[in-house]
XYZ file of C-alpha atoms in Angstrom:
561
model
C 34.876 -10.129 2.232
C 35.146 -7.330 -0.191
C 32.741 -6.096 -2.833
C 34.591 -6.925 -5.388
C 34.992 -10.485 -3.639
C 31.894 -10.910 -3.228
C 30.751 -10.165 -6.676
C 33.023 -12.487 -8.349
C 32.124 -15.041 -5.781
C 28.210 -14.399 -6.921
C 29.594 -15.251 -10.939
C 31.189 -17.904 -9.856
C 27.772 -19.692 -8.406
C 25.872 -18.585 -11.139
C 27.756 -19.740 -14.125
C 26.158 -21.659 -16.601
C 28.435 -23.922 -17.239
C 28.688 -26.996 -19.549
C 28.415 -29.755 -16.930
C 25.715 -27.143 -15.129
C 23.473 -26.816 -18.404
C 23.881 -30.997 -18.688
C 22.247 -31.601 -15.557
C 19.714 -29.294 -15.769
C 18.457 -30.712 -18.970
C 18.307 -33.881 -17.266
C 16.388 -32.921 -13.969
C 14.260 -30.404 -16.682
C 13.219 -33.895 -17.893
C 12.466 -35.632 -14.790
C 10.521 -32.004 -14.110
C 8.243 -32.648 -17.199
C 7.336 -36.218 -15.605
C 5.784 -35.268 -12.938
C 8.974 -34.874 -10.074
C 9.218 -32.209 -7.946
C 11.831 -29.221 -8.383
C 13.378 -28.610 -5.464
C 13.567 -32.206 -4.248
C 15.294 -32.910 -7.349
C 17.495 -30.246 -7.013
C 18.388 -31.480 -3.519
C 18.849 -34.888 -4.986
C 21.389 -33.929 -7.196
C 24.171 -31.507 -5.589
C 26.861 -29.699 -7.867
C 30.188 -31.496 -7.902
C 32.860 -29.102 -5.368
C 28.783 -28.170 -3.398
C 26.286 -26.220 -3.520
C 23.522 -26.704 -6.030
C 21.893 -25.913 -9.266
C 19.860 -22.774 -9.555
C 16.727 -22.310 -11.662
C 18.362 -20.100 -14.048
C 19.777 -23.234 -15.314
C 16.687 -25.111 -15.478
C 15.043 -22.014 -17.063
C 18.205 -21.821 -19.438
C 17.505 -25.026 -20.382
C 13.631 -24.849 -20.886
C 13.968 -21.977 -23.650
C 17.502 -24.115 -25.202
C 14.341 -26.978 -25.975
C 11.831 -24.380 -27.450
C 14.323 -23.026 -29.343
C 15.297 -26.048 -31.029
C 12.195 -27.563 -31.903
C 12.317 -30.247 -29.157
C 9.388 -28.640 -27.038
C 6.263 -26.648 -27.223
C 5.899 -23.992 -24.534
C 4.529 -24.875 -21.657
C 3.307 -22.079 -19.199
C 2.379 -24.519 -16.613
C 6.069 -25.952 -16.389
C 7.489 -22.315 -16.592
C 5.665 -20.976 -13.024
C 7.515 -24.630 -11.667
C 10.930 -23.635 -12.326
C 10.526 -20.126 -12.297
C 13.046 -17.891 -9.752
C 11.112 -16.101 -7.265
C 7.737 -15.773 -9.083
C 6.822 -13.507 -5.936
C 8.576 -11.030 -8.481
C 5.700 -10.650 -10.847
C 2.646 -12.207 -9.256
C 1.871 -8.620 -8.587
C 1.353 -8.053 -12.016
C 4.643 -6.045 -13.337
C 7.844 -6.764 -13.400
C 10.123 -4.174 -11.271
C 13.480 -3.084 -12.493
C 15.076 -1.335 -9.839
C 18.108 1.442 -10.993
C 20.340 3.767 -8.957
C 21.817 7.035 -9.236
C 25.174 8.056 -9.368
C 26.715 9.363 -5.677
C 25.409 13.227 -5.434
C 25.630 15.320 -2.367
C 22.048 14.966 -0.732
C 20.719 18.262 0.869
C 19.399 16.093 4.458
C 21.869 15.547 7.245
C 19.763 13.084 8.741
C 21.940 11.133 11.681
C 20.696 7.535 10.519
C 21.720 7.893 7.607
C 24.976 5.312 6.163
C 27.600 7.665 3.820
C 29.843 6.043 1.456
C 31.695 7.805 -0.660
C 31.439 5.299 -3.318
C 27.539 5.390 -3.100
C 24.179 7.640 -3.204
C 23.589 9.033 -0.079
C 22.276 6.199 2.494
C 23.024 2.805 0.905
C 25.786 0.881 1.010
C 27.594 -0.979 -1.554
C 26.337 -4.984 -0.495
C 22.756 -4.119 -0.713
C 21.894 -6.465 -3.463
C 20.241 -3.549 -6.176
C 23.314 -1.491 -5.125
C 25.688 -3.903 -5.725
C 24.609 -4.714 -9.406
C 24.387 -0.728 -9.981
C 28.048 -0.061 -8.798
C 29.271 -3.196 -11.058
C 27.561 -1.454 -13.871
C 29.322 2.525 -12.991
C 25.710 3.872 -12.317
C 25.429 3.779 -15.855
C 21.446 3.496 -16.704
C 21.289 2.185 -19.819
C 23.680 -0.506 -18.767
C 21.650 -1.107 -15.293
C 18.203 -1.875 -17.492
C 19.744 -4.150 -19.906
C 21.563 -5.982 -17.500
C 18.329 -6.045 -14.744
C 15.775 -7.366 -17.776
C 17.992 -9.954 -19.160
C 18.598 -11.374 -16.100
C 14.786 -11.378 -15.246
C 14.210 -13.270 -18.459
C 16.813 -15.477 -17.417
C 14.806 -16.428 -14.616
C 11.791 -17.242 -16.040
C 9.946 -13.814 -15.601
C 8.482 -12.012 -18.604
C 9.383 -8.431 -18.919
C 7.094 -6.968 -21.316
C 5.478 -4.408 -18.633
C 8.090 -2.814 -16.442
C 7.558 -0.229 -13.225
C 11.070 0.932 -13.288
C 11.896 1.857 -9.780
C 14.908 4.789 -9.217
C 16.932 4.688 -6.353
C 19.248 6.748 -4.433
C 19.697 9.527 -2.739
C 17.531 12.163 -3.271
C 15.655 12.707 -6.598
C 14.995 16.311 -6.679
C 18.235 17.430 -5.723
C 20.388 16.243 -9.087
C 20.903 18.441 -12.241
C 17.629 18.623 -14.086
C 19.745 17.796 -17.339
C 20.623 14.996 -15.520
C 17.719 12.949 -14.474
C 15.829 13.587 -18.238
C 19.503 11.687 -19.351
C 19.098 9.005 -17.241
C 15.693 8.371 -17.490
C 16.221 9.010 -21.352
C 18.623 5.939 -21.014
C 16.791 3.994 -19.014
C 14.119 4.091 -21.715
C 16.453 3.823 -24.069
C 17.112 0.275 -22.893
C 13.152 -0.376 -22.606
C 12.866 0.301 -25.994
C 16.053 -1.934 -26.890
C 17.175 1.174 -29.557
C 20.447 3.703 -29.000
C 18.757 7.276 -28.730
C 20.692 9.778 -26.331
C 24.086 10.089 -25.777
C 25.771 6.960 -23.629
C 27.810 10.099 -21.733
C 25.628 12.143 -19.309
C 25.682 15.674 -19.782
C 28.217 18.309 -18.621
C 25.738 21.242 -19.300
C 22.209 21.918 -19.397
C 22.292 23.081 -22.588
C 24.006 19.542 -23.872
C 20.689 17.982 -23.858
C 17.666 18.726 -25.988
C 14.320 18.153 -23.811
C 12.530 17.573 -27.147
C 13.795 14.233 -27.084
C 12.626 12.750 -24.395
C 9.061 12.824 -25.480
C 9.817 11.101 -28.494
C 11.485 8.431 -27.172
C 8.697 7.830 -24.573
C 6.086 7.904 -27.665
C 8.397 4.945 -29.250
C 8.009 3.365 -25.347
C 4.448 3.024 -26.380
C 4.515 -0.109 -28.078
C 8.399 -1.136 -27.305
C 9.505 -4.282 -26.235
C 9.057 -3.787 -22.730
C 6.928 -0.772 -22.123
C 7.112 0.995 -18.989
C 4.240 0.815 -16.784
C 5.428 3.201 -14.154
C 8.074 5.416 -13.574
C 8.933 5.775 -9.429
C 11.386 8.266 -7.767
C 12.455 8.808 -4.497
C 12.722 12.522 -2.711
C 12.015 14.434 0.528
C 8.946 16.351 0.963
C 10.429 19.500 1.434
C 11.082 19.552 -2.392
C 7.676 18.935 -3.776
C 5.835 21.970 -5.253
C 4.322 23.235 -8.141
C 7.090 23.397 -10.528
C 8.163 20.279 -9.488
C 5.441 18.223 -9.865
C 5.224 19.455 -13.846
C 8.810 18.474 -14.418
C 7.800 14.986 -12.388
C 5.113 14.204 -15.375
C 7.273 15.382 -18.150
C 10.215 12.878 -16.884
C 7.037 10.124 -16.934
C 6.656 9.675 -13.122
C 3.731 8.584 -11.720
C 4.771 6.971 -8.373
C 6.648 9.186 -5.533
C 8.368 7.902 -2.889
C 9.336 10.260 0.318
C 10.915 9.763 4.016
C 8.271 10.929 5.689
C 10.532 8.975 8.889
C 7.932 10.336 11.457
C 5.151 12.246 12.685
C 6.447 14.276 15.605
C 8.267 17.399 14.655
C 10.219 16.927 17.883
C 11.791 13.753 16.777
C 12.664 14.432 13.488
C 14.842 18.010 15.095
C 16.950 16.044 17.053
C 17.228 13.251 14.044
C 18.180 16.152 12.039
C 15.716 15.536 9.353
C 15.459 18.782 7.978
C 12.203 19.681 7.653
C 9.033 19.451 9.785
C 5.373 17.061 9.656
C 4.171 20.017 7.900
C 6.465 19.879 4.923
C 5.371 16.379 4.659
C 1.614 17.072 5.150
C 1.745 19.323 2.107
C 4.119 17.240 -0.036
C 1.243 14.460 0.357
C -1.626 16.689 -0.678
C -0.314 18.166 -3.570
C 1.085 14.862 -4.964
C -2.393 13.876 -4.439
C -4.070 16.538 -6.259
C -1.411 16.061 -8.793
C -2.487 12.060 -9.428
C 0.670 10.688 -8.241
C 0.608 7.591 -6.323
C 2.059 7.930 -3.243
C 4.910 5.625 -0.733
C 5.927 6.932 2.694
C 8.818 5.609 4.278
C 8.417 5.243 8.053
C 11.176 4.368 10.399
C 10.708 3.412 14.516
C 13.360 3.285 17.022
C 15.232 6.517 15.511
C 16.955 8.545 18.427
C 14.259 9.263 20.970
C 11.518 7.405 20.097
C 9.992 4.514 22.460
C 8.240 1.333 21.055
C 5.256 3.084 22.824
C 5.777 6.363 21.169
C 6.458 4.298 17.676
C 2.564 2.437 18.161
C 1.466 6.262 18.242
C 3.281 7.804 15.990
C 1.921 5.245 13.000
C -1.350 5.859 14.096
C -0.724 9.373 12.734
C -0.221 7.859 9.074
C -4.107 7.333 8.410
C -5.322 11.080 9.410
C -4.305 13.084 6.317
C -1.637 11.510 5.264
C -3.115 7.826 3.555
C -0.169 6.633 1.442
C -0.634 4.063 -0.803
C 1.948 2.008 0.457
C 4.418 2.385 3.035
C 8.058 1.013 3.271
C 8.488 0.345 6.820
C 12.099 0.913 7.308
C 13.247 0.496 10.939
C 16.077 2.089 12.166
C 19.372 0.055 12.016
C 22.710 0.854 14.162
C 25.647 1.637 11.112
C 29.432 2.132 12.024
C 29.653 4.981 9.132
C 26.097 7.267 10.577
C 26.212 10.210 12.801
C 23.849 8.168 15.004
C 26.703 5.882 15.968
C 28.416 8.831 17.564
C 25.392 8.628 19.838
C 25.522 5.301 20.532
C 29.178 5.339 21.503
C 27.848 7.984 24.282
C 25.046 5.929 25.489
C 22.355 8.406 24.178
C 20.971 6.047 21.846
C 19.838 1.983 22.084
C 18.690 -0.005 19.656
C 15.169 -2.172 19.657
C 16.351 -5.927 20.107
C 14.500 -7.918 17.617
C 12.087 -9.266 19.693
C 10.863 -5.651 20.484
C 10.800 -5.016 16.581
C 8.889 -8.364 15.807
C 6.381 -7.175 18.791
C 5.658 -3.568 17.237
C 5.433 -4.305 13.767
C 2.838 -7.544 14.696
C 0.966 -4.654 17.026
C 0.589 -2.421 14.509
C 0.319 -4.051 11.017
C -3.779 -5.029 11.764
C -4.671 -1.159 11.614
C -3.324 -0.584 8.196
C -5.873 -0.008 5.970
C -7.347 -1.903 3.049
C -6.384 0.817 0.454
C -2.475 0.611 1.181
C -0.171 -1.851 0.121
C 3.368 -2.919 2.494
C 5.975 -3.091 0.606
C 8.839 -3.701 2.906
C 8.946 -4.148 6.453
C 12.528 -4.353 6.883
C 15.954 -3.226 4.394
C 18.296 -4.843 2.625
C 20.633 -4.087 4.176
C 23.725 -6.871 4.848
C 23.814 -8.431 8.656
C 27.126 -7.920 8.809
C 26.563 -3.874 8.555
C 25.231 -3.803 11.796
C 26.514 -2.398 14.792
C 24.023 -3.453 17.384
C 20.301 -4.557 17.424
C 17.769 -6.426 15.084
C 20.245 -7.920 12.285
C 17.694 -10.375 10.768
C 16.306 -9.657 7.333
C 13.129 -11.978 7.239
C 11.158 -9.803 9.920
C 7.906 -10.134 7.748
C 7.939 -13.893 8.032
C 8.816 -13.574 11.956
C 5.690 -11.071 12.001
C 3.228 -13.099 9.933
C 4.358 -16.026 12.351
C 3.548 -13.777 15.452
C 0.401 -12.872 13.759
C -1.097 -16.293 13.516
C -0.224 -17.564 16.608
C -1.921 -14.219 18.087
C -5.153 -14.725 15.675
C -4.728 -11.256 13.986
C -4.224 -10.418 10.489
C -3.678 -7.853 7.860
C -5.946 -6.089 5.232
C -2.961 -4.556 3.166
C -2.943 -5.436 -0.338
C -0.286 -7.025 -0.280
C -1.695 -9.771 2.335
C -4.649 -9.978 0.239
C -3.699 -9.533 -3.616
C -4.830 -12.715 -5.250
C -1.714 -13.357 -7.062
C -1.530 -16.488 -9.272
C -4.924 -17.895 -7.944
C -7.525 -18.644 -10.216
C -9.884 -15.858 -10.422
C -13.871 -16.897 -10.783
C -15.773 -14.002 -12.291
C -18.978 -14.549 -11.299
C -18.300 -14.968 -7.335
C -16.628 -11.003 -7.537
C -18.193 -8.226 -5.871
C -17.482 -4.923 -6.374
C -16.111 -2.839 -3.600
C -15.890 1.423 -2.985
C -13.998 2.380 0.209
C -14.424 5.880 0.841
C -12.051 7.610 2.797
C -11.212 11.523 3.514
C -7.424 11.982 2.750
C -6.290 15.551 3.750
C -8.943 17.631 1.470
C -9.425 14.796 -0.857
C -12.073 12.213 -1.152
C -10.404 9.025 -2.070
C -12.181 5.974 -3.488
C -10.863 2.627 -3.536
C -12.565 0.363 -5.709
C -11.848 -2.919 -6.231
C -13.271 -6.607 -7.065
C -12.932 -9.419 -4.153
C -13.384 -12.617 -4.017
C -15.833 -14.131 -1.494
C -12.741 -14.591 0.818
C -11.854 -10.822 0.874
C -9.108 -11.520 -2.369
C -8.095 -8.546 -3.809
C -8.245 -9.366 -7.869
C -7.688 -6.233 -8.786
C -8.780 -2.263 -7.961
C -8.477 1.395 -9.051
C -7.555 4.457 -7.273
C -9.948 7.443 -7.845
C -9.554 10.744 -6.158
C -12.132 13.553 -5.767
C -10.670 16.789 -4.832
C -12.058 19.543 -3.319
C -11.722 23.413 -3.345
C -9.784 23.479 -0.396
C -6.915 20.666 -2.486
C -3.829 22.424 -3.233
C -3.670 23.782 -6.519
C -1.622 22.485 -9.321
C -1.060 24.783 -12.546
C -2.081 22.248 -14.852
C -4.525 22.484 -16.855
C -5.060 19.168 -17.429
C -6.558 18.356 -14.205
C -9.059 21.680 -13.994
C -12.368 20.018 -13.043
C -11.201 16.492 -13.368
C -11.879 13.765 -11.098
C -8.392 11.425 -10.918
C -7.705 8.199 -11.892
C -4.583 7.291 -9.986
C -3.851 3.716 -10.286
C -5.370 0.903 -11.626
C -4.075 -2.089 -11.166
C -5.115 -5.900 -11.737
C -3.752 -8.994 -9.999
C -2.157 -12.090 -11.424
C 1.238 -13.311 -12.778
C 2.632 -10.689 -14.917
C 2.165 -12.185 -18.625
C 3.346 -10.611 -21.482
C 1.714 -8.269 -23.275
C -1.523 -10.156 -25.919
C -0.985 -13.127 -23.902
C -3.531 -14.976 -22.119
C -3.836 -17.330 -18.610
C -7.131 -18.977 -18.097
C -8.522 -17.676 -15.165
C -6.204 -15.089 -14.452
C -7.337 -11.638 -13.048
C -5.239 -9.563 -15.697
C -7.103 -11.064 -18.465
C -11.061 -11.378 -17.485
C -11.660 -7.411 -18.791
C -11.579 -6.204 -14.743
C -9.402 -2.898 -15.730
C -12.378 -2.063 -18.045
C -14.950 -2.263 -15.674
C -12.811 -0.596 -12.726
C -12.539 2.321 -15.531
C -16.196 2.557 -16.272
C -17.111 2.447 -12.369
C -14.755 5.383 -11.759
C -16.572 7.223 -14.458
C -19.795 6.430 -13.015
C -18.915 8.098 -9.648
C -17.297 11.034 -11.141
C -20.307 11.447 -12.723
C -22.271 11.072 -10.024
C -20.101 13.696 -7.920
C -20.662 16.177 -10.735
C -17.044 16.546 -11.944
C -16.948 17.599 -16.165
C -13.757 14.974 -16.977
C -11.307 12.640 -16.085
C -8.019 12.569 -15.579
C -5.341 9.585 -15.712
C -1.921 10.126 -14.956
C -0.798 6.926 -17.063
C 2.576 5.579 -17.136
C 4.118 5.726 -21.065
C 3.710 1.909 -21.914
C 0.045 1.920 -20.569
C -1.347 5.255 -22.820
C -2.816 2.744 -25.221
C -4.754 1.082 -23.237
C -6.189 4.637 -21.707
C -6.558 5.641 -25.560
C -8.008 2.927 -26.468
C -10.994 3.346 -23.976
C -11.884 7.055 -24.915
C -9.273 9.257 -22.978
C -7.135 11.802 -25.120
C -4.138 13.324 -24.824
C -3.544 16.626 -22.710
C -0.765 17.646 -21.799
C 0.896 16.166 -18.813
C -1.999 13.632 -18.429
C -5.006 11.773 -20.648
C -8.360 13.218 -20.089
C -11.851 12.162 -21.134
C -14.889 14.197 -20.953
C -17.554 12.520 -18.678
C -20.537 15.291 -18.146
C -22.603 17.884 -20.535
C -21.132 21.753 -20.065
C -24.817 22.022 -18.752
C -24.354 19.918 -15.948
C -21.070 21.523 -14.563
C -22.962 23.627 -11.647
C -23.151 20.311 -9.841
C -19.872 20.173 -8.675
C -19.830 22.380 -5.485
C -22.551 20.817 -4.483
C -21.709 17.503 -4.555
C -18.465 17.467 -2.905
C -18.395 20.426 -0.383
């Protein structure tokens, strides 16, 4: 079936039609007594098949507030909500792609279609909705947050996530348009021109900060800005244009650890390039995702087990995408296939590494993927299932292991009790770096929420800003529980007991405590306020608070050499 096919198919289903909105105010009803939702839904199939979705049922919910017929009711919300996996980590992701751009790698694993950014394909489900939408930014935002309230999720605090291709390697006047746009949408106002620029000089870079300052208190403020981009184009200059754009999260292929494999891959660049990337992202406040891939051409499942061992010495991302390496008709790779130079892992051996080595991650990095998106029906050979994490958690039990990711132990939508938290500083050495990551847990090792402070050394790369001279850095904080709007409250949740607050004023104590003169937050636009509102002030590129006396400042080299 064709995209376009395939799209229209994917209308069809989720019409809300007339006889569709009927029913759902009926089983909506039966919902409110006490039945439960997807037994209902079973109970009651669409005439021609197939059944109704919770859009509907959400639809429907809101049609009753709005006329007077019902109060809100959180508690029914969560029940009908669509995927409230979405938000339980706190923010609601909006995830946007480029346009198609040449991309400087030449990597062999890597999927080209002319109609898309440089490795995905067009029935990925994010790429799909971008390509019905031209790429167009503000159009992709809308569209994504409207269809997110649709489902029941709220969307005042957004981490808009940028896809495809790489980054750092489109016209500069072109990324401040799109993310321009893509604020633009945030904000719900018309700003910048709907047309991207032909010309650098088309597009005034005054502008952008003044429509992030009305992203402040918009209706859904931004609450992190993520790109994607290799490590060989990270440096200085870079990393200054990064914070004036508003990013604060990086994603980069880092693939693999052995300069060896990534030659023959044709990667581009070496584990140096990558080693370097990391460290001055890191002195730089960014938050940082590698993307790791096993089974590219001349690894071993062996080699793979040892190669991610290599992750935690220097490197320490903050999350990883674990992306393995899938068999495409339109890569170089298939080439070598064809030629019997390459095999693919069979799904069993994927299900086996992955359960191997997901125990060692540590507690300060969060998986986010473990497999891609990418359609069954795309691959030539090898694993085709998408639903390896559930096949790995499965493996996992059975085998009595587990993971300490944050992911596996976020707290979600569980009921957080104040009084049984402890507090918690990991210290770990990352590069030239000393990272702490403190966070509250419940009794059964919950994470409720945490923040990311980093203590650099004089052997951290430097920067150039002058922002971050002396300062300690506040990288992330982040608290669990569903994602609520902004002012709103949830008994018990962990967004809403005053845990950022305390996070903050623990960070301060240790930067004190190591001797550094200030702080430094690299905040996303929609969470300055908050950073304002608890003594930071604006510098530059970042908000900064003063934490020691002038008199004190000879501490420093002592304290962290």
């Amino acid at each position: 079936m064709e995209f376009a096919e395939k799209r229209q198919l994917w209308k069809k289903i989720n019409a809300l039609t007339p006889k569709k909105m009927e029913l759902a105010h009926f089983l909506l009803n039966k919902i409110r007594e006490g039945e439960d939702v997807m037994t209902l839904i079973r109970r009651h199939p669409l005439e021609g098949g197939g059944y109704l979705n919770k859009a509907a049922l959400v639809a429907a919910y809101e049609q009753l507030i709005a006329a007077g017929s019902m109060e809100a009711d959180t508690a029914l919300l969560e029940r009908i909500r669509m995927k409230p996996m979405r938000t339980l980590s706190g923010v609601t992701t909006v995830t946007v792609l480029t346009k198609p751009y040449p991309c400087p790698g030449k990597c062999i694993f890597c999927p080209t279609d002319v109609r898309m950014p440089k490795s995905y394909l067009p029935d990925e489900p994010g790429a799909m909705r971008a390509l019905e939408h031209k790429f167009d930014p503000y159009e992709q935002v809308t569209n994504r947050i409207r269809a997110l309230k649709n489902l029941g999720h709220p969307t005042d605090k957004v981490e808009l996530l940028i896809l495809g291709g790489t980054w750092s390697s489109y016209r500069r006047d072109y990324q401040e348009w799109f993310i321009g746009r893509c604020f633009d949408a945030m904000n719900e106002l018309e700003s910048l021109p709907a047309v991207e620029p032909q010309r650098q000089e088309m597009l005034d870079s005054s502008k952008l900060p003044g429509i992030h300052s009305i992203n402040e208190s918009a209706p859904h403020r931004n609450v992190g800005l993520v790109i994607e981009t290799r490590p060989d184009e990270i440096n200085p200059d870079e990393l200054r244009w990064l914070r004036h754009l508003g990013v604060t999260k990086v994603q980069m292929g880092a693939q693999s650890f052995n300069d060896h494999i990534l030659e023959i891959n044709k990667r581009g660049h070496d584990v140096e390039s990558t080693r370097q990337a990391t460290a001055l992202l890191r002195a730089a406040g960014f938050k940082i995702v590698l993307h790791w891939m096993p089974n590219l051409l001349g690894a071993t499942p062996e080699s793979d087990r040892e190669d991610f061992a290599k992750l935690w010495n220097d490197f320490c991302p903050d999350e990883i995408k674990i992306y393995p390496n899938q068999l495409l008709a339109n890569a170089e790779l298939y080439e070598y296939w064809q030629r019997g130079e390459f095999n693919p892992y069979t799904t069993d051996d994927l299900v086996e590494l992955i359960a191997d080595i997901k125990p060692s991650i540590p507690k300060y990095c969060r998986v986010n993927r473990v497999i891609r998106d990418i359609p069954s029906t795309n691959v030539v050979e090898g694993n085709r299932r998408t639903s390896l994490r559930q096949d790995i958690q499965a493996i996992m039990k059975k085998r009595g292991t587990k993971c300490q990711c944050i992911r596996c132990r976020e707290v979600k939508g569980k009921v957080v009790e104040l009084s049984s938290l402890q507090l918690d500083d990991h210290v770990y050495q990352a590069g030239s770096a000393e990272e702490h990551f403190i966070s509250f847990v419940t009794p059964e090792d919950g994470l409720a929420g945490f923040i990311r402070l980093s203590l650099p050394s004089n052997a951290s790369p430097a920067t150039g800003m002058d922002d971050l001279t002396g300062a300690a850095l506040i990288r992330e904080v982040h608290v669990y529980g569903q994602s609520l709007g902004v002012g709103v409250e949830k008994t018990g949740a962990a967004q809403h007991v005053g845990l950022g607050t305390r996070l903050l004023e623990e960070a301060e104590r240790v930067a004190k405590e190591k001797g550094f003169e200030k702080l430094a937050v690299i905040a996303a636009v929609g969470t300055r306020q908050y950073y304002l509102d608890r003594g930071f002030e604006r510098g530059e590129y970042y908000l900064v608070k003063d934490v020691i006396a002038r008199s004190a400042l000879g501490l420093r080299d002592e304290a962290i050499s």
